[in-house]
Short mmCIF file of C-alpha atoms in Angstrom, two decimals:
data_model
loop_
_atom_site.label_atom_id
_atom_site.label_comp_id
_atom_site.label_asym_id
_atom_site.label_seq_id
_atom_site.Cartn_x
_atom_site.Cartn_y
_atom_site.Cartn_z
CA ASN C 1 -10.30 -13.11 35.49
CA CYS C 2 -11.04 -14.46 32.02
CA ASN C 3 -14.79 -14.91 32.50
CA PRO C 4 -16.76 -11.80 31.42
CA GLU C 5 -19.93 -13.26 32.99
CA THR C 6 -18.56 -12.92 36.53
CA VAL C 7 -16.65 -9.67 36.21
CA SER C 8 -19.62 -7.43 36.99
CA THR C 9 -19.38 -8.51 40.64
CA ASP C 10 -15.65 -7.79 40.91
CA TYR C 11 -15.54 -4.00 40.49
CA ASP C 12 -16.89 -3.52 44.01
CA THR C 13 -14.13 -5.59 45.62
CA SER C 14 -11.10 -5.08 43.33
CA ASP C 15 -8.91 -2.04 42.72
CA ARG C 16 -8.04 -3.33 39.25
CA LEU C 17 -9.08 -6.15 36.94
CA TYR C 18 -6.79 -7.99 34.56
CA PHE C 19 -7.92 -9.94 31.53
CA GLU C 20 -4.88 -12.08 30.79
CA PRO C 21 -4.14 -15.74 30.01
CA LEU C 22 -3.94 -17.72 33.23
CA THR C 23 -0.40 -19.02 32.84
CA THR C 24 2.45 -18.77 35.34
CA GLU C 25 4.29 -16.28 33.12
CA ASP C 26 1.30 -13.96 32.70
CA VAL C 27 0.36 -14.06 36.39
CA LEU C 28 3.98 -13.27 37.31
CA ASN C 29 3.80 -10.22 35.02
CA VAL C 30 0.72 -9.00 36.89
CA LEU C 31 2.42 -9.60 40.24
CA ALA C 32 5.49 -7.68 39.08
CA ALA C 33 3.26 -4.71 38.28
CA GLU C 34 1.16 -4.87 41.47
CA ARG C 35 3.87 -6.04 43.92
CA PRO C 36 1.47 -7.72 46.40
CA HIS C 37 2.71 -8.89 49.79
CA ARG C 38 0.97 -12.27 49.48
CA VAL C 39 -1.15 -14.30 47.07
CA ILE C 40 -4.15 -16.34 48.21
CA VAL C 41 -4.95 -19.63 46.48
CA SER C 42 -8.23 -21.35 47.33
CA LEU C 43 -8.45 -25.15 47.22
CA GLY C 44 -10.85 -25.53 44.31
CA GLY C 45 -10.68 -25.04 40.57
CA GLN C 46 -7.88 -26.71 38.65
CA THR C 47 -6.40 -23.52 37.16
CA PRO C 48 -5.33 -21.85 40.44
CA LEU C 49 -4.15 -25.20 41.78
CA ASN C 50 -1.88 -25.67 38.77
CA LEU C 51 -0.60 -22.10 39.07
CA ALA C 52 0.25 -22.32 42.77
CA LYS C 53 3.30 -24.56 42.44
CA GLY C 54 4.81 -22.52 39.61
CA LEU C 55 4.26 -19.29 41.50
CA GLU C 56 5.92 -20.65 44.63
CA GLU C 57 8.90 -21.87 42.60
CA ASN C 58 9.29 -18.28 41.38
CA GLY C 59 9.42 -16.87 44.89
CA VAL C 60 5.79 -15.82 45.29
CA ARG C 61 4.63 -16.03 48.91
CA ILE C 62 1.34 -17.93 49.05
CA ILE C 63 -0.98 -17.90 52.06
CA GLY C 64 -4.13 -19.82 52.89
CA THR C 65 -3.62 -23.14 51.15
CA SER C 66 0.00 -23.97 50.43
CA PRO C 67 1.24 -25.88 47.36
CA LYS C 68 2.15 -28.69 49.78
CA ASN C 69 -1.48 -28.93 50.94
CA ILE C 70 -2.63 -28.94 47.33
CA GLU C 71 -0.30 -31.84 46.55
CA LEU C 72 -1.73 -33.79 49.48
CA ALA C 73 -5.28 -33.27 48.20
CA GLU C 74 -4.37 -34.24 44.63
CA ASP C 75 -2.29 -37.32 45.44
CA ARG C 76 -4.90 -40.08 44.98
CA LYS C 77 -2.95 -42.70 46.94
CA PHE C 78 -2.39 -40.36 49.88
CA PHE C 79 -6.03 -39.28 49.88
CA ALA C 80 -7.25 -42.90 49.93
CA LYS C 81 -4.95 -43.63 52.90
CA LEU C 82 -6.15 -40.46 54.64
CA LEU C 83 -9.76 -41.68 54.43
CA ASP C 84 -8.72 -45.09 55.79
CA ASP C 85 -6.89 -43.44 58.69
CA LEU C 86 -10.00 -41.38 59.44
CA LYS C 87 -12.12 -44.56 59.22
CA LEU C 88 -14.31 -43.06 56.49
CA ASN C 89 -16.00 -45.37 54.01
CA GLN C 90 -14.77 -45.30 50.43
CA ALA C 91 -15.11 -47.43 47.35
CA PRO C 92 -12.51 -50.22 46.82
CA SER C 93 -9.59 -48.76 44.89
CA GLY C 94 -5.99 -49.16 43.84
CA THR C 95 -3.19 -47.08 42.32
CA ALA C 96 -1.44 -48.10 39.09
CA LEU C 97 1.77 -46.83 37.49
CA ASN C 98 1.36 -48.65 34.16
CA GLU C 99 -1.32 -50.17 31.94
CA GLN C 100 -0.80 -53.75 33.14
CA GLU C 101 -1.13 -52.78 36.80
CA ALA C 102 -4.25 -50.80 35.95
CA LEU C 103 -5.87 -53.81 34.25
CA VAL C 104 -5.03 -56.17 37.13
CA ILE C 105 -6.51 -53.75 39.70
CA ALA C 106 -9.65 -53.19 37.59
CA GLN C 107 -10.25 -56.92 37.24
CA SER C 108 -9.77 -57.48 40.98
CA ILE C 109 -12.28 -54.73 41.83
CA GLY C 110 -14.76 -55.73 39.12
CA PHE C 111 -16.16 -53.69 36.24
CA PRO C 112 -17.31 -50.98 35.83
CA VAL C 113 -14.46 -48.99 37.38
CA LEU C 114 -13.73 -45.26 37.60
CA VAL C 115 -10.28 -44.23 36.37
CA ARG C 116 -8.81 -40.94 37.66
CA PRO C 117 -5.32 -39.59 36.90
CA SER C 118 -3.33 -38.30 39.88
CA PHE C 119 -2.81 -34.52 40.15
CA THR C 120 -5.70 -33.60 37.84
CA LEU C 121 -8.49 -32.49 40.20
CA GLY C 122 -10.34 -31.02 37.24
CA GLY C 123 -11.15 -34.52 35.97
CA SER C 124 -9.29 -34.44 32.65
CA GLY C 125 -8.05 -37.80 31.40
CA GLY C 126 -10.42 -39.90 33.50
CA GLY C 127 -13.38 -42.07 32.61
CA ILE C 128 -15.47 -45.15 33.40
CA ALA C 129 -14.28 -48.49 31.99
CA HIS C 130 -16.83 -51.28 31.51
CA SER C 131 -14.48 -53.89 30.06
CA PRO C 132 -10.76 -54.81 29.80
CA GLU C 133 -10.64 -53.18 26.37
CA GLU C 134 -12.00 -49.88 27.68
CA MET C 135 -9.68 -50.16 30.68
CA ARG C 136 -6.62 -50.34 28.42
CA LEU C 137 -7.79 -47.30 26.45
CA ILE C 138 -8.80 -45.11 29.42
CA GLY C 139 -5.84 -46.31 31.50
CA GLU C 140 -3.36 -45.28 28.81
CA ARG C 141 -5.05 -41.89 28.47
CA GLY C 142 -5.08 -41.37 32.23
CA LEU C 143 -1.41 -42.25 32.66
CA GLN C 144 -0.51 -39.74 29.96
CA ALA C 145 -2.71 -37.03 31.54
CA SER C 146 -1.18 -37.48 35.01
CA PRO C 147 2.00 -35.45 35.52
CA VAL C 148 3.32 -38.29 37.72
CA HIS C 149 2.03 -41.08 35.41
CA SER C 150 -0.25 -42.54 38.05
CA VAL C 151 -3.96 -43.40 38.04
CA LEU C 152 -6.38 -44.31 40.81
CA ILE C 153 -8.92 -46.99 39.94
CA ASP C 154 -12.12 -47.09 41.99
CA PHE C 155 -15.19 -49.27 42.05
CA SER C 156 -17.74 -47.27 40.03
CA LEU C 157 -20.63 -45.73 41.96
CA ILE C 158 -22.58 -44.97 38.79
CA GLY C 159 -26.31 -44.93 39.55
CA TRP C 160 -25.89 -43.95 43.21
CA LYS C 161 -27.35 -40.76 44.65
CA GLU C 162 -24.93 -37.84 44.63
CA TYR C 163 -24.62 -35.03 47.18
CA GLU C 164 -22.08 -32.29 47.75
CA LEU C 165 -21.33 -30.27 50.83
CA GLU C 166 -20.03 -26.70 50.56
CA VAL C 167 -17.67 -26.07 53.46
CA MET C 168 -15.40 -23.14 54.37
CA ARG C 169 -12.59 -23.07 56.93
CA ASP C 170 -10.35 -20.30 58.26
CA ALA C 171 -6.80 -20.36 59.61
CA LYS C 172 -8.06 -20.70 63.20
CA GLY C 173 -9.94 -23.89 62.43
CA ASN C 174 -13.45 -22.40 62.36
CA PHE C 175 -15.84 -24.13 59.96
CA VAL C 176 -18.92 -22.88 58.14
CA ILE C 177 -21.23 -25.37 56.44
CA VAL C 178 -22.65 -23.31 53.58
CA CYS C 179 -25.16 -25.81 52.24
CA ALA C 180 -25.75 -29.35 51.03
CA ILE C 181 -26.33 -29.77 47.28
CA GLU C 182 -28.20 -32.64 45.63
CA ASN C 183 -27.84 -33.79 42.04
CA LEU C 184 -31.24 -34.39 40.44
CA ASP C 185 -29.96 -37.44 38.56
CA PRO C 186 -27.86 -40.39 39.78
CA MET C 187 -24.09 -40.44 39.55
CA GLY C 188 -22.67 -40.85 36.07
CA MET C 189 -22.88 -37.26 34.84
CA HIS C 190 -20.24 -34.68 35.80
CA THR C 191 -21.74 -32.34 38.40
CA GLY C 192 -20.73 -29.23 36.49
CA ASP C 193 -22.68 -30.42 33.45
CA TRP C 194 -25.91 -31.34 35.20
CA ILE C 195 -28.74 -29.92 37.32
CA THR C 196 -28.28 -29.56 41.09
CA VAL C 197 -30.54 -28.27 43.85
CA ALA C 198 -29.60 -26.51 47.09
CA PRO C 199 -30.41 -27.27 49.80
CA ALA C 200 -30.50 -31.05 49.35
CA GLN C 201 -34.05 -32.41 49.18
CA THR C 202 -33.83 -36.08 50.19
CA LEU C 203 -30.92 -36.10 52.66
CA THR C 204 -31.84 -37.13 56.20
CA ASP C 205 -30.44 -35.17 59.12
CA LYS C 206 -28.38 -38.20 60.20
CA GLU C 207 -26.82 -38.50 56.72
CA TYR C 208 -26.20 -34.76 56.66
CA GLN C 209 -24.32 -34.95 59.95
CA ILE C 210 -22.20 -37.84 58.62
CA MET C 211 -21.22 -35.71 55.60
CA ARG C 212 -20.57 -32.70 57.82
CA ASN C 213 -18.29 -34.59 60.21
CA ALA C 214 -16.41 -36.27 57.35
CA SER C 215 -15.82 -32.96 55.56
CA ILE C 216 -14.48 -31.27 58.68
CA ALA C 217 -12.17 -34.21 59.44
CA ILE C 218 -10.75 -34.22 55.89
CA LEU C 219 -10.19 -30.46 55.76
CA ARG C 220 -8.49 -30.53 59.16
CA GLU C 221 -6.11 -33.30 58.07
CA ILE C 222 -5.21 -31.76 54.70
CA GLY C 223 -4.72 -28.32 56.22
CA VAL C 224 -7.04 -26.10 54.21
CA ASP C 225 -6.83 -22.65 55.83
CA THR C 226 -8.89 -20.59 53.38
CA GLY C 227 -11.80 -21.39 51.12
#
């Protein structure tokens, strides 16, 4: 744990705390000292997601959410197909492997478009392009940021209302809906940098149930077993 602000809550639940860089090498050193039977990785937060694959490649046994499940969640093309298969609405989108493909897709969707690199759930390398010139710039940056040199281009929902649903699932398929969260301002600002309110204030019960059912369907398909 490299965040001193949260460590005060950990002494009650942890035998030991480590303040080390969160790299594969440093985590492996901790595991060598502690010799745990298993390691749990929750599906959320880019750092543990990035660590999971490297740990598995070094023989660490991971439970809960496997590196394979993480790859499914981070593969933009797969995720878009998953939503189609589940008949869930989503913005028009396309996947590009180079700058020219990215520009053609953006022009077919219509500006502004949201550009997101594949396998970077944390959002690095993405952006909103309002013109072909911006598309070339953001597209090049996104392709470089993606470890598989792929970007997903979506119709931009900037200005829409934004809600989140906090959901937990266990290995037996039980679900807990923690709460619905509403952003005070329209989409266009990263959630982690803006003000949110829980529970949601302007969400109807019908809309809430739509979000709830969609979340459960997605988690069940991806195979999230913890977190």
